[in-house]
Amino acid sequence: MEKIRICLVGAGRAGEVHGDVYFFSVPYAKITAVFDTDISKARNLSNKYKIDEKFAFEKFEDALSFSEFDAAVITTPTFTHYQYTEMAARKKIHVFCEKPMAITLEDCDRMINVCEKEKILLQIGFMRRFDVGFAGAKKMIENGVIGEPLIVKSVGRGPGLPGKWAFDIKNSNGNLAEVNSHDFDSVRWLSGSDYKRIYAVAKNSKNPEIGKEYPLFYDNATVSATMKNEVFGMIDSVCPCDYGYDARAEVVGTKGVLFIGSLQECTTVTCTREKGMVAPQVLSWKKRFHDAYIAEDRHFIDCITQNIKPSVTGYDGKNAVAAVIAANKSVQEGMPVDL
Amino acid sequence: MEKIRICLVGAGRAGEVHGDVYFFSVPYAKITAVFDTDISKARNLSNKYKIDEKFAFEKFEDALSFSEFDAAVITTPTFTHYQYTEMAARKKIHVFCEKPMAITLEDCDRMINVCEKEKILLQIGFMRRFDVGFAGAKKMIENGVIGEPLIVKSVGRGPGLPGKWAFDIKNSNGNLAEVNSHDFDSVRWLSGSDYKRIYAVAKNSKNPEIGKEYPLFYDNATVSATMKNEVFGMIDSVCPCDYGYDARAEVVGTKGVLFIGSLQECTTVTCTREKGMVAPQVLSWKKRFHDAYIAEDRHFIDCITQNIKPSVTGYDGKNAVAAVIAANKSVQEGMPVDL
Amino acid sequence: MEKIRICLVGAGRAGEVHGDVYFFSVPYAKITAVFDTDISKARNLSNKYKIDEKFAFEKFEDALSFSEFDAAVITTPTFTHYQYTEMAARKKIHVFCEKPMAITLEDCDRMINVCEKEKILLQIGFMRRFDVGFAGAKKMIENGVIGEPLIVKSVGRGPGLPGKWAFDIKNSNGNLAEVNSHDFDSVRWLSGSDYKRIYAVAKNSKNPEIGKEYPLFYDNATVSATMKNEVFGMIDSVCPCDYGYDARAEVVGTKGVLFIGSLQECTTVTCTREKGMVAPQVLSWKKRFHDAYIAEDRHFIDCITQNIKPSVTGYDGKNAVAAVIAANKSVQEGMPVDL
Amino acid sequence: MEKIRICLVGAGRAGEVHGDVYFFSVPYAKITAVFDTDISKARNLSNKYKIDEKFAFEKFEDALSFSEFDAAVITTPTFTHYQYTEMAARKKIHVFCEKPMAITLEDCDRMINVCEKEKILLQIGFMRRFDVGFAGAKKMIENGVIGEPLIVKSVGRGPGLPGKWAFDIKNSNGNLAEVNSHDFDSVRWLSGSDYKRIYAVAKNSKNPEIGKEYPLFYDNATVSATMKNEVFGMIDSVCPCDYGYDARAEVVGTKGVLFIGSLQECTTVTCTREKGMVAPQVLSWKKRFHDAYIAEDRHFIDCITQNIKPSVTGYDGKNAVAAVIAANKSVQEGMPVDL
């Protein structure tokens, strides 16, 4: 059978995560091109994935013109997502786009529309939905294990700040977008409802130097949401989070409670008198969601080969963006914001 | 040495919890009187604690007149706390008063004032402060183990609804008072700061029949708080909570995170093919905080015998009441409320 | 009602553990005498428990002659248990005797016989049977939760070496007696059967200096047992155990498995980048079995006041001694030993 | 680069596990032939791995003659391992052989010798050594985290009986070989020493019908080992294990303790009143060691491409076989057996 040909659009951290997944763990796909405005990064990955360096590009136009691929995996900065999606779609290239989908709802709509018009698939990178724990939890909720959801809580704390471009909230929508898009999606997905109202608070506690240049920058925040079905959502955000990568969720229902995820990385525990009982914490999202990334990327390929709609759509991506925008507005106005 | 003589003011659930503690586990105290407006309850406990039934009273005046004691342990409905505290204080009887301290801030002030004026001790029943886990966490925070606190989260979910008198929020301040006073106190205590601003949402999801009579009644809620030192607080409330008694807290700091408490009751775990790995959950606050109640009541007796101020004061009680009142106001107005 | 009067026979570590329990947590008993051959220890405890120093004795005869009590709580070195039990029994004093019951089976028999003859109660100090976790496990096994037991494993690792008198195995039966009597009892109790065959190995890994004087001394050992009902037992022993006090058990049955106990002391967990996730371990048997000691001592008092047979008998004590003796013999002969 | 070509020797459960790993997760290898004496199984896997059915063989001779490959992955019944290894080695085909390596020490020696003589690589399938938990533990022990090992415990309980051919212990060495080879290897690897003496007991508790035909068949056992460096080993074996696949280890050292593995499959936990706290247990070795199998097979390919010796050798395989044989002898003789 023919392998689906992939162009990596972006050769940074996230690009390499997907690149590794496609190279090592998706037998029905192969990477055939890499694009990054920093051509040295594109070349590095082309070497890593055993592709001729001539298929490393510093303009996406060139990748589209001078190489062949069926799908684009977009991991560039958020504000470029619309542009690359449109360029790919126009060429009938399927698009996998990392979160956050875009900076504005208008861009989200344009991405959705162009993909629909061109009849290409658009999948958004909410890999948590492919995590065994999260996916199993969703199923248990649907099966009524905990009754009807009352409150959905999501913890999103990441160790490393996003790139400098993201410090200016107007460019990036801030950490609530870059770090917590996943949490906004999880609350919506697990509650089974769209956002109705959001109240959020945020502050900059650890990065005064960034604050001087970017007064709206924040490194910790909490979000209180009311969904359309009256479920309450609670999100907390810390980034940079010194102690590790902490992604957990909790759903309280009318009949029970459900805990998803753990800070503990592996089950090896030691105990000595001086240190007590010690277990390693999760330090990296790449490791924490390693298997989820594989499942996510295999799903994308399966959708292409079987011509079915991805389970995570542009509509999902847009709803998370809408919630992030409302939360940032609430932070700045000190008031709850209706969606 | 002389034992401190105790009058149980209230012989309901909470009265019996303290009664048992005093009878079984506080060698320096003895119960000498029991009062309850339901005399049969008072008599039951007098029998249980081997006291002559003539020291079971249905009027607190009679207890004060016809029996001798050094301290009153008040566990009657919240709206009576002021009254009994004043009566005891006037007779130079020390007061231990269960949470919530009172319904109004005015009552709190009057309780504080009368006890100060009469030079008697006033301790409020935030037993979590005496729990090994919570107390150890507080010490670790003070020792800088997790750096400066950024976010304090507290879960307060209780299995059993308070008495019917509490369904009317105007009488009781609702579940946020009856169930979550502890959480409001914990957030304040662990953050090391008073409340500045509170936003809360609440709904009635499981008790439509109560809702008909008491439209303001709610059985689940979330609270988003900003403390004066800019720490964020998050509380969630569910009551009645079908699955058990769930009291946990989590503190994120600049350098680390700290988890307090567990839903798991004991470490005995079974596994069978059909049921998977199963551990018993905590079902009752009496069991969960059994040792904390002992430490709390011993502390009260120690304060009396050594004439020192209790570590949990009327001021602490009043601050929790203030936060509860602000949260209820926020629920009704849909807006954040400043304190 | 009359309180049961207790004489503490032995005022060392274990004596104080029981003394504290009786003083602080057993309202139906009171300590009226303390005996220790080291009179200063006896006096210390008499002061602690608010008893006139004249009721601190350095001869047990004197305690029997010059003070009044209903029950003796024996915590002296093992080789003295028979002697004090007999002296108490002759005076119709009920006996609670710490484990190991005795050094020889003959002494065990004599203790059982004298108590039967004098019609006094004899309870042996296997407090684990009163631990919520162990007792709950026993009940679950009886209820068939895990089917029929196949293998019972017990971990017994203690931080502190017993007194110097115990280094000579001929005096003490070694650590398998002093530390692991509990494990031998647990395997027998949880398997529901007596010992048939035992194979054990032991070595001295950490205490070469003790080994010079006492060549048979060992500080770690493993035991493989076959019970009369063909259940297999496995015990491991480490003492001194540097990292804490580790007492856990595991029972595999035909249908499931059951885990008892945990090394983790409390549920407060911290996480920082440098140290990872850290929880405190159990460091002391006093803390680990604090509630079990209370339940054990209350049971003894209840048996006296209600005149019923204790649930842990001399026969149980003797069986543990028999297993220990067989295990030591196996260590020395390198062969399995039949019981 | 050229991909290493693989022939699957055996297309049963274990063959498919490795086949899946090579197909989905080892980009530097490709399966080019499948052999099984049951040709339908071979054809199934050839289809699954997109190989022309003509490369599915029912004689290994034919696979060697009519297809091309660089390495053989042997997962056939134990007693055939020597034969296929020799056939492959003679053709300069590298060999990965599942555990147990062979039934007799003579076969082990012959396998080692032929591979050495033909200068081909021989790796034995102890995948636990590639598990993040086990490998991390080994490193921690080497780094002295727990001091010098005193006792190594390994739990090996598997849900499914091996094939009927294995019921006759003379053919298979029984469950201690089929199920617990891993445990024998782990104890040796983690203790850092070879076996000196072994005592084992075994019984048939759940399979009387098998016992009628095969009186030496056992379905649960315990092993007590003394290593040459005086470390003690303890293994317990249950198969079939109704409740799941349970593979854990524990190492006690002079300074600390180390726990490896967990029965809990994932971190999603639910709690309801009726069922308590429930987590899913591990049910399958395929899932439990999914990542370890990938690492193991990638290691084999890396060794071939880089021409280095595998980290798990025929010598390791032989030592596990020796221990198993000694344990079975001990079971039958009721005595410890020296190695």
XYZ file of N, CA and C in Angstrom, chain C residues 131-299:
507
model
N -5.385 -3.885 63.948
C -5.217 -2.818 62.958
C -6.378 -2.872 61.965
N -6.922 -1.710 61.645
C -8.057 -1.654 60.719
C -7.743 -2.369 59.410
N -6.537 -2.176 58.905
C -6.163 -2.796 57.638
C -6.063 -4.309 57.745
N -5.329 -4.796 58.735
C -5.175 -6.241 58.889
C -6.512 -6.902 59.221
N -7.241 -6.300 60.151
C -8.515 -6.909 60.561
C -9.509 -6.911 59.402
N -9.529 -5.825 58.653
C -10.414 -5.765 57.497
C -10.031 -6.811 56.460
N -8.735 -7.004 56.291
C -8.257 -8.003 55.326
C -8.696 -9.400 55.749
N -8.523 -9.695 57.018
C -8.929 -11.011 57.526
C -10.409 -11.267 57.222
N -11.207 -10.227 57.458
C -12.630 -10.376 57.208
C -12.912 -10.597 55.726
N -12.224 -9.857 54.892
C -12.433 -10.019 53.448
C -12.033 -11.421 53.005
N -10.956 -11.943 53.563
C -10.551 -13.309 53.213
C -11.641 -14.287 53.631
N -12.118 -14.119 54.854
C -13.177 -15.001 55.331
C -14.437 -14.899 54.475
N -14.669 -13.710 53.955
C -15.846 -13.522 53.100
C -15.613 -13.987 51.664
N -14.422 -14.494 51.398
C -14.181 -15.069 50.077
C -13.851 -14.072 48.985
N -13.531 -12.845 49.381
C -13.278 -11.803 48.375
C -12.177 -12.218 47.393
N -11.149 -12.904 47.892
C -10.053 -13.297 46.995
C -10.032 -14.811 46.782
N -11.112 -15.474 47.087
C -11.137 -16.932 46.949
C -10.355 -17.583 48.077
N -9.819 -18.777 47.811
C -9.020 -19.471 48.824
C -7.587 -18.953 48.795
N -6.991 -18.662 49.952
C -5.603 -18.192 49.954
C -4.646 -19.230 49.363
N -3.694 -18.756 48.568
C -2.636 -19.612 48.030
C -1.293 -19.280 48.672
N -1.001 -17.985 48.769
C 0.292 -17.528 49.279
C 0.052 -16.329 50.181
N 0.679 -16.336 51.356
C 0.611 -15.191 52.266
C 2.021 -14.658 52.465
N 2.209 -13.391 52.168
C 3.530 -12.782 52.312
C 3.491 -11.712 53.399
N 4.528 -11.650 54.182
C 4.568 -10.652 55.242
C 5.963 -10.041 55.308
N 5.993 -8.720 55.307
C 7.243 -7.970 55.386
C 7.384 -7.445 56.796
N 8.507 -7.741 57.441
C 8.736 -7.235 58.790
C 10.119 -6.625 58.926
N 10.182 -5.308 58.776
C 11.484 -4.631 58.837
C 11.408 -3.503 59.849
N 12.266 -3.588 60.818
C 12.194 -2.625 61.904
C 13.457 -1.796 62.006
N 13.306 -0.531 62.358
C 14.464 0.357 62.354
C 15.463 0.090 63.475
N 14.956 -0.270 64.660
C 15.874 -0.296 65.796
C 16.135 -1.709 66.299
N 17.404 -2.045 66.521
C 17.731 -3.336 67.110
C 17.084 -3.461 68.484
N 16.680 -4.672 68.855
C 16.235 -4.893 70.239
C 17.431 -4.712 71.188
N 17.173 -4.793 72.472
C 18.233 -4.596 73.459
C 19.356 -5.627 73.312
N 20.486 -5.318 73.922
C 21.686 -6.142 73.765
C 21.451 -7.576 74.213
N 20.587 -7.741 75.206
C 20.303 -9.096 75.701
C 19.825 -10.005 74.571
N 19.252 -9.383 73.499
C 18.656 -10.176 72.433
C 19.651 -10.591 71.353
N 20.885 -10.088 71.428
C 21.858 -10.418 70.380
C 22.224 -11.905 70.395
N 22.204 -12.482 71.558
C 22.508 -13.908 71.679
C 21.228 -14.692 71.374
N 21.269 -15.360 70.244
C 20.052 -16.031 69.782
C 19.535 -17.055 70.784
N 20.454 -17.641 71.520
C 20.006 -18.648 72.490
C 19.154 -18.016 73.583
N 19.430 -16.768 73.891
C 18.612 -16.047 74.878
C 17.284 -15.587 74.313
N 17.298 -15.234 73.051
C 16.205 -14.408 72.513
C 15.479 -15.018 71.324
N 16.045 -16.036 70.711
C 15.574 -16.525 69.405
C 15.791 -15.505 68.284
N 16.555 -14.454 68.562
C 16.994 -13.543 67.505
C 15.906 -12.645 66.951
N 16.255 -11.959 65.875
C 15.319 -11.002 65.276
C 14.054 -11.669 64.767
N 14.149 -12.904 64.329
C 12.922 -13.568 63.853
C 11.894 -13.620 64.970
N 12.364 -13.685 66.225
C 11.440 -13.632 67.358
C 11.087 -12.188 67.710
N 12.117 -11.389 67.946
C 11.873 -10.041 68.472
C 11.158 -9.141 67.467
N 11.535 -9.273 66.193
C 10.963 -8.401 65.166
C 9.809 -9.073 64.428
N 10.003 -10.370 64.115
C 9.084 -11.002 63.171
C 8.041 -11.934 63.773
N 7.944 -11.985 65.079
C 6.835 -12.733 65.687
C 5.516 -12.319 65.064
N 5.387 -11.024 64.836
C 4.158 -10.507 64.219
C 3.907 -11.142 62.860
N 4.972 -11.264 62.064
C 4.805 -11.824 60.719
C 4.431 -13.296 60.793
N 5.090 -14.027 61.711
C 4.735 -15.438 61.868
C 3.275 -15.573 62.289
N 2.835 -14.658 63.163
C 1.429 -14.717 63.551
C 0.515 -14.349 62.391
N 0.892 -13.321 61.639
C 0.036 -12.875 60.527
C -0.124 -13.966 59.476
N 0.977 -14.624 59.123
C 0.894 -15.674 58.105
C -0.047 -16.783 58.584
N 0.096 -17.139 59.859
C -0.766 -18.189 60.403
C -2.224 -17.745 60.452
N -2.439 -16.525 60.894
C -3.798 -16.000 61.048
C -4.475 -15.803 59.696
N -3.759 -15.207 58.763
C -4.361 -14.900 57.460
C -4.519 -16.151 56.596
N -3.614 -17.118 56.774
C -3.754 -18.363 56.004
C -4.805 -19.274 56.622
N -5.084 -19.045 57.902
C -6.068 -19.889 58.578
C -5.565 -21.284 58.869
N -4.256 -21.411 59.112
C -3.711 -22.752 59.306
C -2.410 -22.695 60.095
N -2.082 -23.804 60.747
C -0.807 -23.892 61.473
C 0.351 -24.238 60.537
N 1.554 -24.039 61.074
C 2.759 -24.301 60.282
C 3.031 -25.799 60.152
N 3.417 -26.207 58.952
C 3.800 -27.589 58.719
C 5.306 -27.701 58.504
N 5.871 -26.813 57.749
C 7.270 -26.934 57.361
C 7.830 -25.532 57.130
N 9.072 -25.326 57.565
C 9.692 -24.008 57.424
C 11.118 -24.154 56.930
N 11.470 -23.322 55.951
C 12.846 -23.206 55.497
C 13.236 -21.736 55.638
N 14.389 -21.484 56.238
C 14.794 -20.091 56.451
C 16.285 -19.928 56.203
N 16.634 -18.757 55.730
C 18.052 -18.388 55.608
C 18.233 -17.040 56.280
N 19.426 -16.827 56.834
C 19.679 -15.576 57.543
C 21.144 -15.241 57.430
N 21.445 -13.964 57.507
C 22.856 -13.566 57.500
C 23.002 -12.253 58.259
N 24.235 -11.960 58.594
C 24.554 -10.712 59.276
C 25.288 -9.824 58.281
N 24.617 -8.823 57.757
C 25.223 -8.009 56.693
C 25.720 -6.664 57.182
N 25.173 -6.165 58.250
C 25.455 -4.773 58.610
C 26.093 -4.612 59.982
N 26.201 -5.708 60.723
C 26.662 -5.586 62.105
C 27.813 -6.542 62.412
N 28.945 -6.378 61.698
C 30.072 -7.298 61.913
C 30.562 -7.257 63.361
N 30.465 -6.098 63.984
C 30.979 -5.994 65.360
C 30.142 -6.839 66.324
N 28.832 -6.862 66.111
C 27.997 -7.733 66.942
C 28.322 -9.190 66.623
N 28.565 -9.458 65.342
C 28.859 -10.821 64.907
C 30.089 -11.403 65.574
N 31.039 -10.552 65.903
C 32.250 -11.074 66.566
C 31.901 -11.718 67.890
N 31.072 -11.053 68.642
C 30.725 -11.581 69.964
C 29.625 -12.641 69.873
N 28.705 -12.423 68.923
C 27.566 -13.338 68.794
C 27.512 -13.875 67.365
N 28.230 -14.954 67.095
C 28.386 -15.409 65.713
C 27.064 -15.829 65.074
N 26.065 -16.155 65.863
C 24.789 -16.579 65.280
C 23.845 -15.397 65.009
N 24.255 -14.229 65.440
C 23.422 -13.038 65.214
C 23.216 -12.806 63.714
N 21.981 -12.461 63.324
C 21.705 -12.108 61.924
C 20.846 -10.852 61.902
N 20.977 -10.097 60.818
C 20.174 -8.876 60.703
C 19.288 -8.848 59.463
N 19.346 -9.913 58.695
C 18.340 -10.054 57.628
C 18.131 -11.522 57.326
N 16.911 -11.847 56.928
C 16.533 -13.251 56.784
C 15.309 -13.355 55.878
N 15.170 -14.525 55.293
C 13.904 -14.813 54.598
C 13.397 -16.173 55.070
N 12.091 -16.306 55.074
C 11.451 -17.525 55.547
C 10.462 -18.009 54.485
N 10.548 -19.286 54.180
C 9.596 -19.922 53.273
C 8.860 -20.982 54.074
N 7.542 -20.856 54.160
C 6.768 -21.777 54.998
C 5.702 -22.501 54.186
N 5.409 -23.711 54.595
C 4.237 -24.423 54.080
C 3.309 -24.675 55.257
N 2.076 -24.234 55.135
C 1.118 -24.397 56.217
C 0.439 -25.766 56.092
N -0.256 -26.157 57.141
C -0.912 -27.469 57.115
C -1.971 -27.563 56.027
N -2.570 -26.429 55.675
C -3.563 -26.441 54.589
C -2.925 -26.173 53.230
N -1.592 -26.309 53.164
C -0.822 -26.170 51.921
C -0.666 -24.737 51.423
N -1.207 -23.768 52.134
C -0.889 -22.384 51.784
C 0.604 -22.164 51.995
N 1.210 -21.373 51.111
C 2.627 -21.030 51.278
C 2.758 -19.693 51.997
N 3.749 -19.595 52.863
C 4.050 -18.338 53.542
C 5.425 -17.830 53.155
N 5.568 -16.525 53.067
C 6.878 -15.925 52.798
C 7.051 -14.740 53.733
N 8.148 -14.748 54.452
C 8.429 -13.640 55.366
C 9.816 -13.114 55.058
N 9.976 -11.794 55.048
C 11.357 -11.312 55.063
C 11.553 -10.373 56.227
N 12.773 -10.398 56.720
C 13.121 -9.720 57.961
C 14.367 -8.871 57.746
N 14.282 -7.596 58.094
C 15.476 -6.756 58.104
C 15.426 -5.919 59.381
N 16.484 -5.993 60.152
C 16.554 -5.172 61.377
C 18.000 -5.105 61.819
N 18.610 -3.968 61.986
C 17.984 -2.652 61.807
C 17.748 -2.334 60.342
N 16.577 -1.722 60.091
C 16.197 -1.305 58.745
C 16.381 0.207 58.682
N 17.369 0.621 57.922
C 17.712 2.045 57.912
C 16.581 2.961 57.490
N 15.776 2.505 56.551
C 14.876 3.472 55.901
C 13.552 3.681 56.626
N 13.260 2.861 57.637
C 11.999 3.078 58.344
C 11.441 1.798 58.923
N 10.188 1.867 59.308
C 9.497 0.699 59.841
C 8.530 0.225 58.775
N 8.770 -0.964 58.266
C 8.047 -1.422 57.084
C 7.303 -2.713 57.417
N 6.003 -2.600 57.559
C 5.173 -3.750 57.918
C 4.027 -3.839 56.927
N 4.146 -4.755 56.005
C 3.113 -4.913 54.984
C 2.835 -6.398 54.791
N 1.684 -6.717 54.263
C 1.379 -8.106 53.948
C 0.632 -8.162 52.632
N 0.649 -9.317 52.044
C -0.006 -9.519 50.742
C -0.523 -10.944 50.721
N -1.760 -11.109 50.319
C -2.343 -12.440 50.259
C -2.867 -12.678 48.849
N -2.335 -13.712 48.213
C -2.840 -14.087 46.882
C -3.803 -15.243 47.072
N -4.965 -15.126 46.475
C -5.927 -16.207 46.555
C -6.267 -16.738 45.178
N -7.143 -17.718 45.159
C -7.506 -18.316 43.878
C -8.216 -17.318 42.965
N -8.838 -16.287 43.546
C -9.601 -15.355 42.727
C -9.080 -13.929 42.737
N -8.191 -13.611 43.652
C -7.737 -12.227 43.722
C -6.546 -12.067 44.635
N -6.210 -10.831 44.867
C -5.063 -10.512 45.718
C -5.472 -9.390 46.654
N -4.762 -9.304 47.763
C -5.126 -8.346 48.791
C -3.831 -7.775 49.357
N -3.737 -6.463 49.405
C -2.548 -5.801 49.939
C -2.894 -5.116 51.251
N -2.048 -5.303 52.246
C -2.301 -4.720 53.560
C -1.139 -3.815 53.940
N -1.466 -2.601 54.345
C -0.454 -1.710 54.863
C 0.305 -0.974 53.791
N 1.062 0.022 54.221
C 1.815 0.852 53.301
C 3.026 1.382 54.032
N 4.073 1.625 53.281
C 5.255 2.256 53.874
C 5.033 3.755 54.056
N 4.046 4.292 53.351
C 3.821 5.743 53.383
C 3.116 6.143 54.668
N 3.649 7.125 55.353
C 3.081 7.470 56.654
C 1.831 8.317 56.553
N 1.891 9.341 55.747
C 0.679 10.146 55.606
C 0.556 10.576 54.174
N -0.583 11.156 53.858
C -0.898 11.391 52.454
C -0.358 12.720 51.948
N 0.350 13.442 52.786
C 0.908 14.704 52.316
C 2.110 14.429 51.420
N 2.013 14.871 50.208
C 3.064 14.631 49.220
C 3.518 15.978 48.680
N 4.820 16.138 48.537
C 5.323 17.358 47.904
C 6.049 16.989 46.627
N 6.201 17.972 45.765
C 7.012 17.745 44.577
C 7.787 19.008 44.253
N 9.083 18.862 44.129
C 9.931 19.937 43.628
C 10.853 19.330 42.578
N 11.417 20.197 41.766
C 12.249 19.697 40.679
C 13.417 18.855 41.203
N 14.057 19.322 42.240
C 15.276 18.666 42.718
C 14.970 17.321 43.377
N 13.901 17.284 44.145
C 13.659 16.102 44.977
C 12.612 15.156 44.399
N 11.883 15.572 43.380
C 10.806 14.735 42.845
C 9.631 14.691 43.797
N 8.793 13.690 43.629
C 7.631 13.542 44.495
C 8.066 12.843 45.779
N 7.776 13.457 46.888
C 8.266 12.941 48.164
C 7.108 12.770 49.144
N 7.054 11.604 49.751
C 6.099 11.358 50.825
C 6.876 10.815 52.024
N 6.400 11.101 53.219
C 7.108 10.595 54.396
C 6.821 9.113 54.605
N 7.839 8.376 54.975
C 7.650 6.960 55.268
C 7.322 6.757 56.749
N 6.796 5.607 57.076
C 6.575 5.236 58.468
C 7.932 5.012 59.116
N 8.155 5.628 60.252
C 9.448 5.481 60.912
C 9.351 4.672 62.193
N 8.162 4.527 62.709
C 8.045 3.937 64.048
C 6.828 3.033 64.137
N 7.007 1.896 64.797
C 5.873 0.992 64.996
C 4.836 1.623 65.915
N 5.287 2.500 66.798
C 4.317 3.132 67.700
C 3.302 3.937 66.912
N 3.814 4.681 65.928
C 2.915 5.497 65.117
C 2.106 4.619 64.181
N 2.805 3.676 63.514
C 2.128 2.840 62.516
C 0.933 2.120 63.132
N 1.124 1.627 64.357
C 0.058 0.827 64.962
C -0.580 1.531 66.161
N -0.508 2.852 66.147
C -1.058 3.648 67.241
C -2.515 3.276 67.537
N -3.319 3.275 66.516
C -4.736 2.959 66.726
C -4.941 1.482 67.063
N -4.067 0.636 66.517
C -4.181 -0.796 66.810
C -3.868 -1.066 68.281
N -2.888 -0.362 68.835
C -2.591 -0.538 70.263
C -3.783 -0.123 71.123
N -4.421 0.972 70.725
C -5.600 1.405 71.487
C -6.686 0.328 71.433
N -6.945 -0.169 70.226
C -7.994 -1.188 70.092
C -7.625 -2.451 70.857
N -6.339 -2.806 70.811
C -5.868 -4.003 71.515
C -6.080 -3.867 73.031
N -5.686 -2.728 73.573
C -5.792 -2.558 75.021
C -7.246 -2.400 75.457
N -8.047 -1.733 74.632
C -9.481 -1.660 74.967
C -10.102 -3.060 74.940
N -9.646 -3.871 73.984
C -10.167 -5.238 73.913
C -9.842 -6.006 75.200
